[in-house]
């Protein structure tokens, strides 16, 4: 079963509550929330108050993607703000195992993300601990970039490892996902698709979610 996680980075922030509600009604499975600190990535998005104010307005799973330098320092705050699944970068300054342990101690699901330049092998030592791995298919920092097909090899390796070790592990892709690239990612092992511009950029969210879902079924 493919899960679709629309990224609010591409939403209209002047009416974010309505945007999220519309996406929930459109049948999206979770909500992707991109937090950028202007240090780990060369862009600043938004932070805790936005997540906290959205929380009472929707029952969607909050899939929080932390593109920040020191995630361990902040995971408690993000859990308190309403995150359900917290993904941080392997390339960040925090100790990966300690960060995952802290996320679990807070009662939340944990994911680790790898940038395009990081090999899939680097995340293998943590897979037993994780609920999800996020394979970036663009350089993190900005929406609307082009999908990098070279990343598919990482998905294949991770999916093979997951099957061999019978792990319960989601594989997420993020960046440049649309009806043409989603089936490619799914064929290579992804089961959670993040999409920003291809969903929030469309006039009819139900149609957009359906179109993305169908593209994978046909692919
Ligand atoms: C990029 C973010 C993505 C972004 C994806 O750093 O992690 O989640 O919103 O945007 P699209 O789908 O437009 O490539
Ligand atoms: Zn993201």
Coordinates of C-alpha atoms and ligand atoms in Angstrom, one line a residue:
X1 CA 0.0 0.0 0.0
X2 CA 1.5 3.3 -1.1
X3 CA 1.2 6.3 1.3
X4 CA 1.1 9.8 0.0
X5 CA 2.6 12.6 2.2
X6 CA 1.9 16.1 0.7
X7 CA 4.6 18.6 1.6
X8 CA 3.1 21.9 3.0
X9 CA 6.2 23.7 1.8
X10 CA 4.3 24.2 -1.4
X11 CA 1.0 25.3 0.3
X12 CA -0.4 28.8 0.6
X13 CA 0.7 29.8 4.0
X14 CA -1.8 32.6 4.2
X15 CA -4.5 30.0 4.7
X16 CA -2.5 27.0 5.9
X17 CA -5.3 25.5 8.1
X18 CA -7.7 25.3 5.1
X19 CA -5.0 24.0 2.9
X20 CA -4.3 21.1 5.3
X21 CA -8.0 20.4 5.7
X22 CA -8.5 20.2 2.0
X23 CA -5.5 17.8 1.7
X24 CA -7.0 15.6 4.4
X25 CA -10.3 15.5 2.7
X26 CA -8.5 14.7 -0.6
X27 CA -7.4 11.4 0.9
X28 CA -3.7 12.1 1.6
X29 CA -2.3 9.6 4.1
X30 CA -0.1 11.9 6.1
X31 CA 1.3 15.5 6.1
X32 CA 4.9 16.2 5.3
X33 CA 6.3 19.1 7.3
X34 CA 9.6 20.5 6.2
X35 CA 11.6 22.3 8.9
X36 CA 14.7 24.2 7.7
X37 CA 17.1 26.1 9.9
X38 CA 19.1 28.1 7.3
X39 CA 22.2 26.3 8.6
X40 CA 21.9 22.6 7.8
X41 CA 20.3 23.7 4.5
X42 CA 20.6 27.1 2.8
X43 CA 16.9 28.0 3.4
X44 CA 14.6 28.8 6.3
X45 CA 11.0 27.5 6.2
X46 CA 9.1 27.5 9.5
X47 CA 9.2 25.9 12.9
X48 CA 7.4 24.9 16.1
X49 CA 4.6 27.5 16.3
X50 CA 3.3 26.5 12.9
X51 CA 3.1 22.8 13.8
X52 CA 1.6 23.6 17.1
X53 CA -1.2 25.7 15.6
X54 CA -2.0 23.2 12.9
X55 CA -2.3 20.2 15.4
X56 CA -5.8 20.8 16.7
X57 CA -7.2 21.3 13.1
X58 CA -6.4 17.9 11.7
X59 CA -6.0 14.3 12.7
X60 CA -3.5 13.6 9.9
X61 CA -0.2 11.9 10.9
X62 CA 2.4 14.7 11.1
X63 CA 5.5 13.5 9.2
X64 CA 8.1 16.0 10.3
X65 CA 11.3 16.3 8.2
X66 CA 13.9 18.1 10.2
X67 CA 16.6 19.7 8.0
X68 CA 18.4 21.2 11.0
X69 CA 21.9 20.9 12.4
X70 CA 21.2 19.6 15.9
X71 CA 18.0 17.6 15.8
X72 CA 18.7 15.9 19.2
X73 CA 18.4 19.3 20.9
X74 CA 14.9 19.9 19.5
X75 CA 13.1 16.5 19.1
X76 CA 11.4 17.0 22.4
X77 CA 9.9 20.3 21.3
X78 CA 8.7 18.8 18.0
X79 CA 7.1 15.9 19.8
X80 CA 5.3 18.3 22.1
X81 CA 4.2 20.5 19.2
X82 CA 2.4 17.5 17.6
X83 CA 4.8 15.5 15.4
X84 CA 4.0 11.8 15.1
X85 CA 6.9 10.7 13.0
X86 CA 10.2 12.6 13.3
X87 CA 12.8 12.3 10.5
X88 CA 16.3 13.8 10.9
X89 CA 19.4 13.8 8.7
X90 CA 22.2 11.3 9.1
X91 CA 24.5 14.2 8.0
X92 CA 23.4 16.3 11.0
X93 CA 25.6 16.9 14.0
X94 CA 23.5 14.8 16.4
X95 CA 24.4 11.2 17.3
X96 CA 22.0 9.1 15.2
X97 CA 21.4 6.3 17.7
X98 CA 20.9 8.7 20.6
X99 CA 18.5 10.8 18.5
X100 CA 16.4 7.8 17.5
X101 CA 16.3 6.6 21.2
X102 CA 15.1 10.0 22.3
X103 CA 12.4 10.1 19.6
X104 CA 11.2 6.7 20.8
X105 CA 11.4 7.7 24.4
X106 CA 9.0 10.5 23.5
X107 CA 6.6 7.9 22.1
X108 CA 7.1 8.9 18.5
X109 CA 8.2 7.1 15.3
X110 CA 11.7 7.7 14.0
X111 CA 13.1 8.2 10.5
X112 CA 16.6 8.9 9.2
X113 CA 17.1 10.8 6.0
X114 CA 20.1 10.6 3.6
X115 CA 21.1 13.4 1.2
X116 CA 22.0 12.5 -2.4
X117 CA 25.7 12.4 -1.7
X118 CA 25.3 9.9 1.2
X119 CA 25.4 6.2 0.4
X120 CA 22.6 3.9 1.5
X121 CA 25.2 1.7 3.4
X122 CA 25.7 4.6 5.9
X123 CA 22.2 4.1 7.3
X124 CA 22.3 0.3 7.5
X125 CA 23.6 0.2 11.1
X126 CA 20.4 2.0 12.3
X127 CA 17.8 0.2 10.3
X128 CA 16.8 -2.2 13.2
X129 CA 15.9 0.9 15.3
X130 CA 13.9 2.8 12.7
X131 CA 10.4 3.0 11.4
X132 CA 11.4 4.8 8.2
X133 CA 14.3 5.8 6.0
X134 CA 13.9 8.9 3.8
X135 CA 16.0 8.7 0.6
X136 CA 16.2 12.3 -0.7
X137 CA 15.7 12.5 -4.5
X138 CA 16.9 16.2 -4.6
X139 CA 19.3 18.2 -2.5
X140 CA 17.3 19.2 0.6
X141 CA 16.4 22.9 1.0
X142 CA 14.0 23.8 -1.8
X143 CA 10.8 22.5 -3.4
X144 CA 10.2 22.3 -7.1
X145 CA 13.5 20.6 -8.0
X146 CA 14.2 17.9 -10.5
X147 CA 14.0 14.2 -9.4
X148 CA 17.4 12.4 -9.4
X149 CA 17.0 8.9 -10.9
X150 CA 20.5 8.0 -9.6
X151 CA 19.0 7.6 -6.1
X152 CA 17.0 4.5 -7.2
X153 CA 19.9 2.2 -6.5
X154 CA 19.8 3.2 -2.8
X155 CA 16.1 2.3 -2.6
X156 CA 16.8 -1.1 -4.2
X157 CA 19.6 -1.8 -1.7
X158 CA 17.5 -0.7 1.3
X159 CA 14.4 -2.7 0.2
X160 CA 16.5 -5.8 -0.3
X161 CA 18.1 -5.4 3.1
X162 CA 14.6 -4.8 4.7
X163 CA 13.2 -8.0 3.1
X164 CA 16.3 -10.1 4.0
X165 CA 16.1 -9.0 7.6
X166 CA 12.3 -9.0 7.7
X167 CA 12.2 -5.4 9.1
X168 CA 9.1 -3.4 9.4
X169 CA 10.4 -0.3 7.6
X170 CA 8.9 2.3 5.4
X171 CA 11.0 3.7 2.6
X172 CA 10.2 7.3 1.8
X173 CA 11.2 9.4 -1.2
X174 CA 11.2 13.2 -1.3
X175 CA 11.9 15.7 -4.1
X176 CA 10.6 16.0 -7.6
X177 CA 7.9 13.3 -7.2
X178 CA 5.1 13.5 -9.7
X179 CA 3.0 11.1 -11.8
X180 CA 6.0 10.4 -14.0
X181 CA 8.6 9.8 -11.3
X182 CA 6.4 8.2 -8.6
X183 CA 6.1 4.9 -10.4
X184 CA 9.8 4.8 -10.9
X185 CA 10.4 5.3 -7.1
X186 CA 7.8 2.7 -6.3
X187 CA 9.2 0.1 -8.7
X188 CA 12.5 0.5 -6.9
X189 CA 11.1 0.0 -3.5
X190 CA 9.6 3.2 -2.1
X191 CA 6.3 3.0 -0.3
X192 CA 5.9 6.5 1.0
X193 CA 5.8 9.4 -1.5
X194 CA 6.4 13.0 -0.5
X195 CA 5.1 15.5 -3.0
X196 CA 4.9 19.3 -2.7
X197 CA 4.4 21.2 -5.9
X198 CA 2.7 18.4 -7.8
X199 CA -0.1 18.3 -5.2
X200 CA -0.4 21.8 -3.7
X201 CA 0.2 23.3 -7.1
X202 CA -3.0 21.7 -8.5
X203 CA -6.4 23.3 -8.4
X204 CA -8.2 20.1 -7.3
X205 CA -6.4 18.3 -4.5
X206 CA -8.6 15.2 -4.7
X207 CA -7.8 14.8 -8.3
X208 CA -4.1 15.4 -7.7
X209 CA -3.9 12.8 -4.9
X210 CA -5.8 10.3 -7.0
X211 CA -3.7 10.9 -10.1
X212 CA -0.5 10.4 -8.1
X213 CA -1.9 7.2 -6.5
X214 CA -3.0 5.8 -9.9
X215 CA 0.3 6.6 -11.5
X216 CA 1.9 4.1 -9.2
X217 CA -0.8 1.4 -9.6
X218 CA -0.4 1.6 -13.4
X219 CA 3.4 1.8 -13.3
Ligands
LIG1 C1 13.0 19.7 0.0 C2 11.9 19.2 0.9 C3 10.7 18.6 0.1 C4 10.0 19.5 -0.8 C5 9.6 18.7 -2.0 O1 14.1 19.9 0.8 O2 12.3 18.2 1.8 O3 9.8 18.0 1.0 O4 8.9 20.2 -0.2 O5 9.1 19.5 -2.9 P1 8.7 19.0 -4.4 O6 7.7 17.9 -4.3 O7 8.1 20.2 -5.0 O8 10.0 18.6 -5.1
LIG2 ZN1 10.9 17.0 2.9

